[in-house]
Coordinates of C-alpha atoms in Angstrom, one line a residue:
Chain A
X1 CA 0.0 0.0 0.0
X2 CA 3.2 2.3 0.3
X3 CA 4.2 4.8 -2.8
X4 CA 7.5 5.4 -3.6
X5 CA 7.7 8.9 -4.3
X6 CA 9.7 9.0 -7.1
X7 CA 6.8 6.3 -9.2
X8 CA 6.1 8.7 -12.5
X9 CA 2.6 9.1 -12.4
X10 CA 0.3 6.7 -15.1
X11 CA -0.3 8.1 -18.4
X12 CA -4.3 8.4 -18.3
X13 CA -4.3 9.6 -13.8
X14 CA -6.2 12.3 -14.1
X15 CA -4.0 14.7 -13.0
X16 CA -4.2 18.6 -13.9
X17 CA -1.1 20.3 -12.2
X18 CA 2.4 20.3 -11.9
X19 CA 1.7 17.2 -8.9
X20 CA -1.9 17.0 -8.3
X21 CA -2.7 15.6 -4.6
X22 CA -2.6 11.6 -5.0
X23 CA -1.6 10.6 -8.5
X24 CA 0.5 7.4 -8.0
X25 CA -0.5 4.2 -9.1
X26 CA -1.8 2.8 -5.8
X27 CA -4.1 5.5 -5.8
X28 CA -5.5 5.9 -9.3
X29 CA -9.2 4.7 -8.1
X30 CA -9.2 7.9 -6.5
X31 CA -12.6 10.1 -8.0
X32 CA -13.0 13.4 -8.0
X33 CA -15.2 13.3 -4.8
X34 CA -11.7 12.5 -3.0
X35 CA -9.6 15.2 -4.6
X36 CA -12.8 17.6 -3.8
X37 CA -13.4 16.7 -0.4
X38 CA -9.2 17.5 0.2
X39 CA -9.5 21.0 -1.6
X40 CA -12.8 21.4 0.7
X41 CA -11.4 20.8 4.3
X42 CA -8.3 23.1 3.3
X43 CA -10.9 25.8 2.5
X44 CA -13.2 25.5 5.0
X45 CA -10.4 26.0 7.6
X46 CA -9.2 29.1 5.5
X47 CA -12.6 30.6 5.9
X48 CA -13.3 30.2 9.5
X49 CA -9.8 31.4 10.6
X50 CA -10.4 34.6 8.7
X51 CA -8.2 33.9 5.7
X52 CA -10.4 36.1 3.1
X53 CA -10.5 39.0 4.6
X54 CA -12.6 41.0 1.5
X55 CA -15.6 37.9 2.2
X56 CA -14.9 36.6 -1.3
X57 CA -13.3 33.5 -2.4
X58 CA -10.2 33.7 -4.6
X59 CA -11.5 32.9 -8.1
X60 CA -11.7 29.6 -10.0
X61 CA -8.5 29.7 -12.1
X62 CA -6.5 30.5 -8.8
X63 CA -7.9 27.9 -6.8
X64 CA -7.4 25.2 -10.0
X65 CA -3.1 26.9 -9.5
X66 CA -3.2 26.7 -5.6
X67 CA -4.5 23.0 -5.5
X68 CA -3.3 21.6 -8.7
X69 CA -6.4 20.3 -9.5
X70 CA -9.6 20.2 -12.3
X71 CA -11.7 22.8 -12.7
X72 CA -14.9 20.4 -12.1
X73 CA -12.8 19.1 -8.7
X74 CA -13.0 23.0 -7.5
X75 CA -16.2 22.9 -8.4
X76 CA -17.3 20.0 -6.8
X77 CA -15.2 21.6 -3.7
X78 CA -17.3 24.8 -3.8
X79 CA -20.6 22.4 -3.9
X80 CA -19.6 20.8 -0.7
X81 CA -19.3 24.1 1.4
X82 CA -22.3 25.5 -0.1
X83 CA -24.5 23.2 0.8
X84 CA -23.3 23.5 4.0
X85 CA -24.2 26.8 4.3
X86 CA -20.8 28.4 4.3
X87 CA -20.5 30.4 1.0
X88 CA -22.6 31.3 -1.8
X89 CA -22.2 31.7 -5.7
X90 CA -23.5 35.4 -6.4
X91 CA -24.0 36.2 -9.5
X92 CA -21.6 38.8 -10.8
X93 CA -20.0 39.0 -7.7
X94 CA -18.4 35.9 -7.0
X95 CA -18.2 33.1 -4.2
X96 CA -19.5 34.9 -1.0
X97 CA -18.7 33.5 2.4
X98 CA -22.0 33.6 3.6
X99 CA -20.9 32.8 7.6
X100 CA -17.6 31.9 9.7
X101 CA -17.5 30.0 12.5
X102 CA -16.6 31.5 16.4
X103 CA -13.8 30.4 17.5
X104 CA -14.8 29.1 21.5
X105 CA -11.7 27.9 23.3
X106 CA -12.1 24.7 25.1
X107 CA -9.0 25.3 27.3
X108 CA -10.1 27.7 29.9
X109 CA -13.4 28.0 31.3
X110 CA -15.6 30.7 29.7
X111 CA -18.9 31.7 29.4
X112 CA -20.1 32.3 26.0
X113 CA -21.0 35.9 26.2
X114 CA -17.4 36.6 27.3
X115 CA -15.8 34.9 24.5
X116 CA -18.0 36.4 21.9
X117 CA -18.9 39.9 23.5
X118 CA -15.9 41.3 21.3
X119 CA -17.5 39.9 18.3
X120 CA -21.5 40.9 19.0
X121 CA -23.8 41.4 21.2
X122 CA -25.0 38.3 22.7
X123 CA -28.9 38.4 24.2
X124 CA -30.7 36.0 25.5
X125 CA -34.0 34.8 25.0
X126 CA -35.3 33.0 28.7
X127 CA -37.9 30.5 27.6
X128 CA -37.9 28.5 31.2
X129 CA -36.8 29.8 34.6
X130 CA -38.4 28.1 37.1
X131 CA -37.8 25.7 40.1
X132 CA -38.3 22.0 39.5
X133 CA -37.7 18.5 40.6
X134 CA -35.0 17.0 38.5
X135 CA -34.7 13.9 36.5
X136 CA -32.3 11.3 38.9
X137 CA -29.6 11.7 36.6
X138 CA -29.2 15.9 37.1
X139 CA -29.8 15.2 40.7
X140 CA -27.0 13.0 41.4
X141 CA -24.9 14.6 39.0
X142 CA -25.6 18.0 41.0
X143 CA -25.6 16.1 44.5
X144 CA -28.9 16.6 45.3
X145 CA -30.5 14.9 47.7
X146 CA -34.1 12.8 47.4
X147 CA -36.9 15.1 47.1
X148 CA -34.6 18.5 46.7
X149 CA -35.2 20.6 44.3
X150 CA -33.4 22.5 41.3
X151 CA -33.4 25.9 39.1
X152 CA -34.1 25.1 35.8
X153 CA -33.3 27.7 33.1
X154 CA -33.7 27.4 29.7
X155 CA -32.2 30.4 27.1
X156 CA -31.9 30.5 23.4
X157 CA -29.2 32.9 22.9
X158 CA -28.5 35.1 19.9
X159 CA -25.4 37.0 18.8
X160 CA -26.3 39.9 17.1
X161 CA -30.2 38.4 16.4
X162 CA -29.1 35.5 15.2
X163 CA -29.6 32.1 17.3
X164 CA -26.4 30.6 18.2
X165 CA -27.7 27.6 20.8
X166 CA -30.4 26.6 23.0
X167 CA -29.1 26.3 25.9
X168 CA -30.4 24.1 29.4
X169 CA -29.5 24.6 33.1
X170 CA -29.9 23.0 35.9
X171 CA -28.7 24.5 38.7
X172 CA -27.9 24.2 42.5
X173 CA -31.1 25.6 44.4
X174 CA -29.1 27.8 46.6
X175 CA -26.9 29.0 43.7
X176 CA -29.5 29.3 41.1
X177 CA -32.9 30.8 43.4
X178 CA -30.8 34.2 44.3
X179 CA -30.5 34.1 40.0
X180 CA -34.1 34.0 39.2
X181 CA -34.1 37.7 39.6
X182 CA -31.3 38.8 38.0
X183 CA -30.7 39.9 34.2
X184 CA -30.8 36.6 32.7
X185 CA -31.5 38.1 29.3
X186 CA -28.3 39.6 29.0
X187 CA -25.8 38.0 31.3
X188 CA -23.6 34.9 31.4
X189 CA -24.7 32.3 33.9
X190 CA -21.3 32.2 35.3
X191 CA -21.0 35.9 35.5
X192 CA -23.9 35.6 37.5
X193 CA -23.4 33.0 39.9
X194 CA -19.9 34.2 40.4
X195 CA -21.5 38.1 41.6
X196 CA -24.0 36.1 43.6
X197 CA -21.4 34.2 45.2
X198 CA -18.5 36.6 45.7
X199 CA -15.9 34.0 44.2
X200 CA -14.9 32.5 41.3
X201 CA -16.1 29.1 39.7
X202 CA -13.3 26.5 39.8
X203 CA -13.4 23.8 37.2
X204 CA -15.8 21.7 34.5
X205 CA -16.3 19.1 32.9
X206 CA -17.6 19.4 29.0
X207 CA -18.3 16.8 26.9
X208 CA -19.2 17.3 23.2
X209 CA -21.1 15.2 20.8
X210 CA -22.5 15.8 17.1
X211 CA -25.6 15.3 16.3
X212 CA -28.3 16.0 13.5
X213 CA -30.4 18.2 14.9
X214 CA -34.5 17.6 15.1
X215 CA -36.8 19.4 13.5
X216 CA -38.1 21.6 16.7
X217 CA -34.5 22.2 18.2
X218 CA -33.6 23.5 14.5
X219 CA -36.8 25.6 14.1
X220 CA -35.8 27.4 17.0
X221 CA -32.7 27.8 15.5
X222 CA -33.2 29.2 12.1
X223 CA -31.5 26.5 10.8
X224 CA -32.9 23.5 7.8
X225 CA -33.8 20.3 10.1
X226 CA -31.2 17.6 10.2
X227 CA -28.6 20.4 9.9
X228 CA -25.3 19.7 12.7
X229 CA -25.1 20.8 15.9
X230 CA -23.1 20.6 19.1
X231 CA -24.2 18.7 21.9
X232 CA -22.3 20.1 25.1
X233 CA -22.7 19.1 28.5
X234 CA -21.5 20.8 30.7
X235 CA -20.6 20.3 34.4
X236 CA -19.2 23.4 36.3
X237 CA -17.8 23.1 40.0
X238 CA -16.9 25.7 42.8
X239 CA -13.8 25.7 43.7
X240 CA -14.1 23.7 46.4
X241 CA -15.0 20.7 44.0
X242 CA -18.9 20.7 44.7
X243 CA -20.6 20.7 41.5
X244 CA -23.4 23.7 41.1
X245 CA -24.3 24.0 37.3
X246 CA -25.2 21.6 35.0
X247 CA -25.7 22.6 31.5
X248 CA -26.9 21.0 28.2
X249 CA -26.3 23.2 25.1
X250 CA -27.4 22.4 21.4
X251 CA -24.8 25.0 19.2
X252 CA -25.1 25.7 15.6
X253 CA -22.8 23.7 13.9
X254 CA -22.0 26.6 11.5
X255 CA -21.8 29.2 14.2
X256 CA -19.1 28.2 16.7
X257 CA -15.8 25.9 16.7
X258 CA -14.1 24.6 19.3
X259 CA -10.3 25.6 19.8
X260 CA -8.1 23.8 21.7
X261 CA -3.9 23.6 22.3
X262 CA -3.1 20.0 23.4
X263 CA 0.5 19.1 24.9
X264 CA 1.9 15.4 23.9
X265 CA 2.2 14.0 27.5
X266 CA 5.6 13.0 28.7
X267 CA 4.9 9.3 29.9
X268 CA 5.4 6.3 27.6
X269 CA 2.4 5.9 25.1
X270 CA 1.9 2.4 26.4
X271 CA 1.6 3.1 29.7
X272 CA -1.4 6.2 28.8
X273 CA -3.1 3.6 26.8
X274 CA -3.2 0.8 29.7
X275 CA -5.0 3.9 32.1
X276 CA -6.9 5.1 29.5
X277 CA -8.2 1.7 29.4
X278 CA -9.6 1.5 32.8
X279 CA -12.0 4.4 31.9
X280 CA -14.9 1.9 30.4
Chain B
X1 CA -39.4 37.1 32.4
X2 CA -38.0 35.7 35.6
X3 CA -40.5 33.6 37.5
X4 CA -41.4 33.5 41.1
X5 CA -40.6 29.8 42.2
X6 CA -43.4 30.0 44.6
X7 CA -45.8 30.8 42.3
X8 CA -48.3 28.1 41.9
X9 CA -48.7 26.3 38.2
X10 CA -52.2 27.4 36.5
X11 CA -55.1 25.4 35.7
X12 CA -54.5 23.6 32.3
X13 CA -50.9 23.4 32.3
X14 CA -49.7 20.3 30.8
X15 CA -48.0 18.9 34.2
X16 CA -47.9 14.6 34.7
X17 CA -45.9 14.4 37.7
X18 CA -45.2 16.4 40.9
X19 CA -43.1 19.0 39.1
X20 CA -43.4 18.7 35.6
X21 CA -40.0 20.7 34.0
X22 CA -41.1 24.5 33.4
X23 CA -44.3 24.6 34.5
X24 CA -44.7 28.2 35.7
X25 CA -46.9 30.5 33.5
X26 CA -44.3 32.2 31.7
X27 CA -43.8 28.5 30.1
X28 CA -47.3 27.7 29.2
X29 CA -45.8 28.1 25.5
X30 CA -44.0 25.3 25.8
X31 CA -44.8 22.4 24.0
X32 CA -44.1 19.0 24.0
X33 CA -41.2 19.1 22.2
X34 CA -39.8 21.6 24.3
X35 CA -39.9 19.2 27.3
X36 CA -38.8 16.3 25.1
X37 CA -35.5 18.2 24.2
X38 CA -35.1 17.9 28.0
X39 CA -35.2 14.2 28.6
X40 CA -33.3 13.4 25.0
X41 CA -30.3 15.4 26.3
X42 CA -30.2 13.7 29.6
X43 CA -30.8 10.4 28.5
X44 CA -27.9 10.9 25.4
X45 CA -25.5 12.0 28.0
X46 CA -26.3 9.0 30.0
X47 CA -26.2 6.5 27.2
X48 CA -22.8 8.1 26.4
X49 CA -21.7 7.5 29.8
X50 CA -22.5 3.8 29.9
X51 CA -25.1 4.3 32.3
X52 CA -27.3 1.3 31.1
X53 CA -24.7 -1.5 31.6
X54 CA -27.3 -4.3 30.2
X55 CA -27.6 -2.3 26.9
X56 CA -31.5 -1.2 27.2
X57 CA -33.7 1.8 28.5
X58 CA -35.5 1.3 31.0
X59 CA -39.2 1.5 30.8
X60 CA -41.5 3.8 29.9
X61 CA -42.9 3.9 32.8
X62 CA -39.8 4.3 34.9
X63 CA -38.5 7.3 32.2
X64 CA -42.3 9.1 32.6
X65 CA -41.8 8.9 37.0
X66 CA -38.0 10.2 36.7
X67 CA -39.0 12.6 34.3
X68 CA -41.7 13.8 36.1
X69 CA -43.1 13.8 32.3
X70 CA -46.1 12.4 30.0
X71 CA -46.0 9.5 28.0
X72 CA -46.3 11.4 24.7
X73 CA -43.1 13.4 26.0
X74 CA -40.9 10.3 26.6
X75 CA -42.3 8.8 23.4
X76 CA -40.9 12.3 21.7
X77 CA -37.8 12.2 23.4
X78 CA -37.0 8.4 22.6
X79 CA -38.3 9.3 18.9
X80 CA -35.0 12.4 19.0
X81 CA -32.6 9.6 20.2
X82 CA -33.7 6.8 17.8
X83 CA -33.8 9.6 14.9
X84 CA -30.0 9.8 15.9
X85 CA -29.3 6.5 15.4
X86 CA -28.4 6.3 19.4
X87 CA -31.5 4.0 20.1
X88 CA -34.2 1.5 18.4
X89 CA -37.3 -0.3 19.2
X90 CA -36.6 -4.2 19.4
X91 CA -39.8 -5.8 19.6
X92 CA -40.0 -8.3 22.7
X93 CA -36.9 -7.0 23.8
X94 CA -37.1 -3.2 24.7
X95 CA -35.5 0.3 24.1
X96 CA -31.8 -1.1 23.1
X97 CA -28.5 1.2 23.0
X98 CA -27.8 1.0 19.6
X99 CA -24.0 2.3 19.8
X100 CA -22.4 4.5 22.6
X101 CA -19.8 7.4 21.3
X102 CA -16.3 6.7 22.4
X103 CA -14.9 9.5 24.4
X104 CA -11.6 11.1 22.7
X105 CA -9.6 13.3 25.5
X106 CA -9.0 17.0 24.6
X107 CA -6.6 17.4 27.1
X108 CA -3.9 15.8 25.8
X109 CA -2.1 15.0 22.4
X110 CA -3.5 11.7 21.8
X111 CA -3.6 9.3 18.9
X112 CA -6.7 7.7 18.3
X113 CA -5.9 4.8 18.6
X114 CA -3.4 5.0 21.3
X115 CA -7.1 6.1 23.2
X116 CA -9.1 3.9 22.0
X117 CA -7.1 0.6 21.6
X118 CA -8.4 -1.0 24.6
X119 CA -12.4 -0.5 23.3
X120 CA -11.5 -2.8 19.9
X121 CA -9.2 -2.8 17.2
X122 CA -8.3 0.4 15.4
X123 CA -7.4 -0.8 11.8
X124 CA -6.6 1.7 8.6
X125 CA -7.1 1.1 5.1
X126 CA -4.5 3.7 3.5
X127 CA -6.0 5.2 0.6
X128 CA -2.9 7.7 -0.3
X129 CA 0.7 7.4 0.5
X130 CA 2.1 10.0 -1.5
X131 CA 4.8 13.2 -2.1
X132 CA 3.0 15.7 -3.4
X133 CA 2.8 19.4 -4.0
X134 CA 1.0 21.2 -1.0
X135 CA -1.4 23.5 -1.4
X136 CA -0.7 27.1 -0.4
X137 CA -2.1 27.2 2.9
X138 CA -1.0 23.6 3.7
X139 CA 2.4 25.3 2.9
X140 CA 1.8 28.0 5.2
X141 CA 1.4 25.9 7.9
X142 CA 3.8 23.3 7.9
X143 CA 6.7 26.2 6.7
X144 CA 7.8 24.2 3.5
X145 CA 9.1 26.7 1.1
X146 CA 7.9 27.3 -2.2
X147 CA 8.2 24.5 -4.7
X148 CA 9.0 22.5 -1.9
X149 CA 6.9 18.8 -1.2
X150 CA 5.1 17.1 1.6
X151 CA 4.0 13.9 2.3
X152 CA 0.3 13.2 1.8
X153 CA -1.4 10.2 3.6
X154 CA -4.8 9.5 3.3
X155 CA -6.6 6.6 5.6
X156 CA -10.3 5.3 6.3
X157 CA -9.7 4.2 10.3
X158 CA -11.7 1.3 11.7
X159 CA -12.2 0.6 14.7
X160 CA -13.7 -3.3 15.4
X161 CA -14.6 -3.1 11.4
X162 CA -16.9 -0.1 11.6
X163 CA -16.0 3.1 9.8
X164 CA -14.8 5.7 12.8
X165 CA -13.4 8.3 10.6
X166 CA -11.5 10.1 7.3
X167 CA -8.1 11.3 7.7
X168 CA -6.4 13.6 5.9
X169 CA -2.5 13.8 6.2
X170 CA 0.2 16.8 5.2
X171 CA 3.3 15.6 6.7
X172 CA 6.8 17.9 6.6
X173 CA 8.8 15.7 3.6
X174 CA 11.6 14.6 6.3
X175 CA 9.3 13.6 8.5
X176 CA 6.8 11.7 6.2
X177 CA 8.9 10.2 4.1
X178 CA 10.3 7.4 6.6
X179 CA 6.6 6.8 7.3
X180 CA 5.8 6.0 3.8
X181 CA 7.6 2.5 4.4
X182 CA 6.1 2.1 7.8
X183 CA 3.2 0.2 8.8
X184 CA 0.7 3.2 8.1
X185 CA -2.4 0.5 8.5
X186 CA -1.6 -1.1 11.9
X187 CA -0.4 2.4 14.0
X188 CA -1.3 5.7 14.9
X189 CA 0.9 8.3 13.1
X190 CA 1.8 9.9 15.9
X191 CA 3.8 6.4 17.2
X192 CA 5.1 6.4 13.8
X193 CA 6.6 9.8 13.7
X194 CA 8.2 9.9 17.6
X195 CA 9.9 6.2 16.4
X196 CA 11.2 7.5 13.1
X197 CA 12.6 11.0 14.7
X198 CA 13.2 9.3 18.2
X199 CA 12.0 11.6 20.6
X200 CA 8.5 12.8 21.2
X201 CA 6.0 15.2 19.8
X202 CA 5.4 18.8 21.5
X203 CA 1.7 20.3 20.9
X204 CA -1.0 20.7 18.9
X205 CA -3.3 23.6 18.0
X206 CA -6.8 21.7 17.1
X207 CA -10.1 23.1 15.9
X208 CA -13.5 21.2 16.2
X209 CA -16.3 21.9 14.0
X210 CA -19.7 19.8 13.5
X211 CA -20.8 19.3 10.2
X212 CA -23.6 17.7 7.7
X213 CA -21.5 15.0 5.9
X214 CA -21.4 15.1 2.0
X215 CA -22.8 12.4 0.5
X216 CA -19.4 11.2 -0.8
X217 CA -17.8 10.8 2.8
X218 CA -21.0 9.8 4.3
X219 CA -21.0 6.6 1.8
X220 CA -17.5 5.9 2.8
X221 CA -17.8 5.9 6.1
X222 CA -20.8 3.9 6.2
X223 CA -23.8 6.3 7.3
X224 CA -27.2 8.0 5.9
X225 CA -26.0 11.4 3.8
X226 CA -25.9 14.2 5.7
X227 CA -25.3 12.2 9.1
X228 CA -23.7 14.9 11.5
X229 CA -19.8 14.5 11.6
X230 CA -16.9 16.3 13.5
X231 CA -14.4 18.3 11.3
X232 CA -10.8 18.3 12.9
X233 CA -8.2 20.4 11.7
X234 CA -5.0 19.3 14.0
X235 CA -1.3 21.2 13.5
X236 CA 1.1 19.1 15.7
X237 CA 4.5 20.7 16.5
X238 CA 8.1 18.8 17.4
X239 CA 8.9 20.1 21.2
X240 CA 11.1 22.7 19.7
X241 CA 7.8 24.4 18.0
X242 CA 8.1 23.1 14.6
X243 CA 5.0 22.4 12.8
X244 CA 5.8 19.1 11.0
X245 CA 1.7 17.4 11.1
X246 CA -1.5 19.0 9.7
X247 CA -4.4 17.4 9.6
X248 CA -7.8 17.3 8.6
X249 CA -10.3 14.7 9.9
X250 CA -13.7 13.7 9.5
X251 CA -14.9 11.5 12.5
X252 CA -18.4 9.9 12.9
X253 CA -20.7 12.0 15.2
X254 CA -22.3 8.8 16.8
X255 CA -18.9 7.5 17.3
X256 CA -17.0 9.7 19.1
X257 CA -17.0 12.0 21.3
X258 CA -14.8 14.8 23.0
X259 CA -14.2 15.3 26.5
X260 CA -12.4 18.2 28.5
X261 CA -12.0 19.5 32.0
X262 CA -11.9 23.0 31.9
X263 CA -10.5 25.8 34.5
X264 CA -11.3 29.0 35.4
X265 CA -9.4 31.5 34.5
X266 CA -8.4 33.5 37.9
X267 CA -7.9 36.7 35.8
X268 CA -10.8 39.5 36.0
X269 CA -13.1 38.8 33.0
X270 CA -13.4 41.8 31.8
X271 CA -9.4 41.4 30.7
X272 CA -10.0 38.2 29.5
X273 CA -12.7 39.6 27.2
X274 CA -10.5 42.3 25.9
X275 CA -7.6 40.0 25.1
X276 CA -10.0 37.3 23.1
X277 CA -11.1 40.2 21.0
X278 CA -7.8 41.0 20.0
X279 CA -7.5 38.1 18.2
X280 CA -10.0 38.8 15.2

């Protein structure tokens, strides 16, 4: 399955540059969809990390140069990204980028509104905020004993009128009650709890799926059914360990990214694997 | 909008249990759905976490008492989970677990495989092993001067047979070209790249995006078009800060998922705020 990389290319491998991506032998069953797909994730990256600055695409004949590829491969790129929802053909214009993704950093913990407050005005729509019994899984999850209670709020939040995510919270009676009267519209939870409480929050746990979304959840959204979202939960702890907020968001996939800088851990990879292991 | 949590639930409110979720008047606009949402995130997040060690839900009737919630509404919410692919109706049998994301650290630099190798067998079919010309921004990021050649690797990764994800490799020429002889089916590049250069990897900048798949991808990795997948662009550096490994992958959103623990910052917000929107 290895190339040698000095193999001559085929005669017939389509191939429409000086070394267009994947033309040895091994890999001549490659289709257009392939090459597309590569030329795709390159600019899709581009776009979101602000790469265009004038909101238009570089024409056709320099992305056939930059790529070394067809024009029906940039083509087929193009289609890709367009239908999912990130730029748009306009006549006599050109290819439009249509939206860029937020960049939200998964490496301190932040509330939304303060990550994007630079970018927009974030506002919130409260749909729920009310005290409830919770389901056994927020209850132990948020150490709540039989029979307590818990502050449910429920917020879908826009950044500059546009939805962004639906957001759920349970929280801590004691931490959310004192929040039920406070500007929920137009503040960060953790802002919030962190004024009620006179500290700061301590740590969290987030974990983050992707999932089609339903039809409801993308109504509210403004976005077609079925399109991607994040699924974040979200499990935020004082600093003394005890956990207070637990969160459920649903994100527009084309709205926000998640950013992160990982460090390759010292220890022998064997060794990480065998602990890893004992997670599940 | 904030509601009292004393005040008593009116007449005609859709409540089944002792404290249905949002009952209070400002929610009498909820619908069904709404409260649905609700137990589907809950329940995902607990099907994620291996909760339901004998592979089923359990009951109805157990879900509507937990839930404090109507038939109808746990119907809805199974109907969310099943729509995802996370659940389905065995007749005679129950509400079984269809397939449980596995959880991928974003903490540390990890190979997937080196996470996942104690869940099943990570196995790649290499599609590309080549030296190609990079496009401009690939380039950019891995500092190869112009005219200059990388090392593109392409793989469909397996884990226990089933289609995880699509990885797309740039690797710096020096660094890649060692690999091309390696055993690029059976190992994690990351192994491959700290045995070739004999000392280990520094850090990675990684972005996360959810997307619809393409038709094209979806169809190789083995799910309905359209099926929600995770986008990964992943720049890893040698510990002396050069970038020698982009890449770009396209992972299965019911078969992963990411996990983080997250700290507070201990700096005022308001400077955090100021410093994030420096940065576009």
């Amino acid at each position: 399955m290895n190339t040698s990389p000095t193999e001559p290319a085929p005669p017939g491998t389509d191939r429409s540059g000086p070394s267009a991506l994947g033309s040895a032998p091994e890999n001549r069953r490659r289709t257009r969809a392939d090459r597309a797909r590569q030329v795709a994730e390159v600019l899709r990256r581009q776009i979101a990390s602000g790469a265009f600055a004038s909101g238009l695409l570089p024409n056709e004949r320099v992305l056939i140069a930059d790529f070394a590829v067809s024009r029906n491969t940039v083509r087929e790129a193009l289609g890709v990204l367009r239908d999912e929802g990130v730029i748009e053909r306009r006549q006599g214009v050109g290819t439009v980028i249509v939206r860029r993704p937020y960049e939200h950093t998964l490496e301190r913990l932040t509330g939304l509104a303060e990550t994007l407050r630079s970018h927009g005005e974030v506002v919130n729509q409260v749909r729920v905020a009310d005290v409830v019994r919770p389901p056994g899984e927020v209850a132990r999850k948020l150490h709540v004993p039989d029979g307590g209670r818990v502050v449910y709020i429920e917020r879908l939040r826009l950044l500059d009128g546009v939805p962004l995510s639906l957001d759920l919270t349970y929280l801590a009676a004691d931490i959310g009650e004192p929040l039920l009267a406070a500007d929920l519209a137009g503040r960060d939870l953790f802002g919030l709890i962190e004024q009620s409480t006179g500290g700061r929050l301590g740590s969290a746990s987030v974990t983050v799926h992707a999932v089609s979304g339903d039809p409801h959840t993308c109504e509210l959204l403004g976005i077609p059914a079925g399109s991607a979202l994040f699924t974040v939960e979200r499990l935020t702890r004082l600093p003394d360990g005890r956990p207070v907020d637990l969160e459920y968001l649903r994100i527009r996939g084309d709205r926000l990214a998640f950013r992160a800088e990982l460090v390759r851990a010292a220890a022998p990879e064997n060794g990480a694997v065998r602990q890893a292991g004992t997670e599940r």
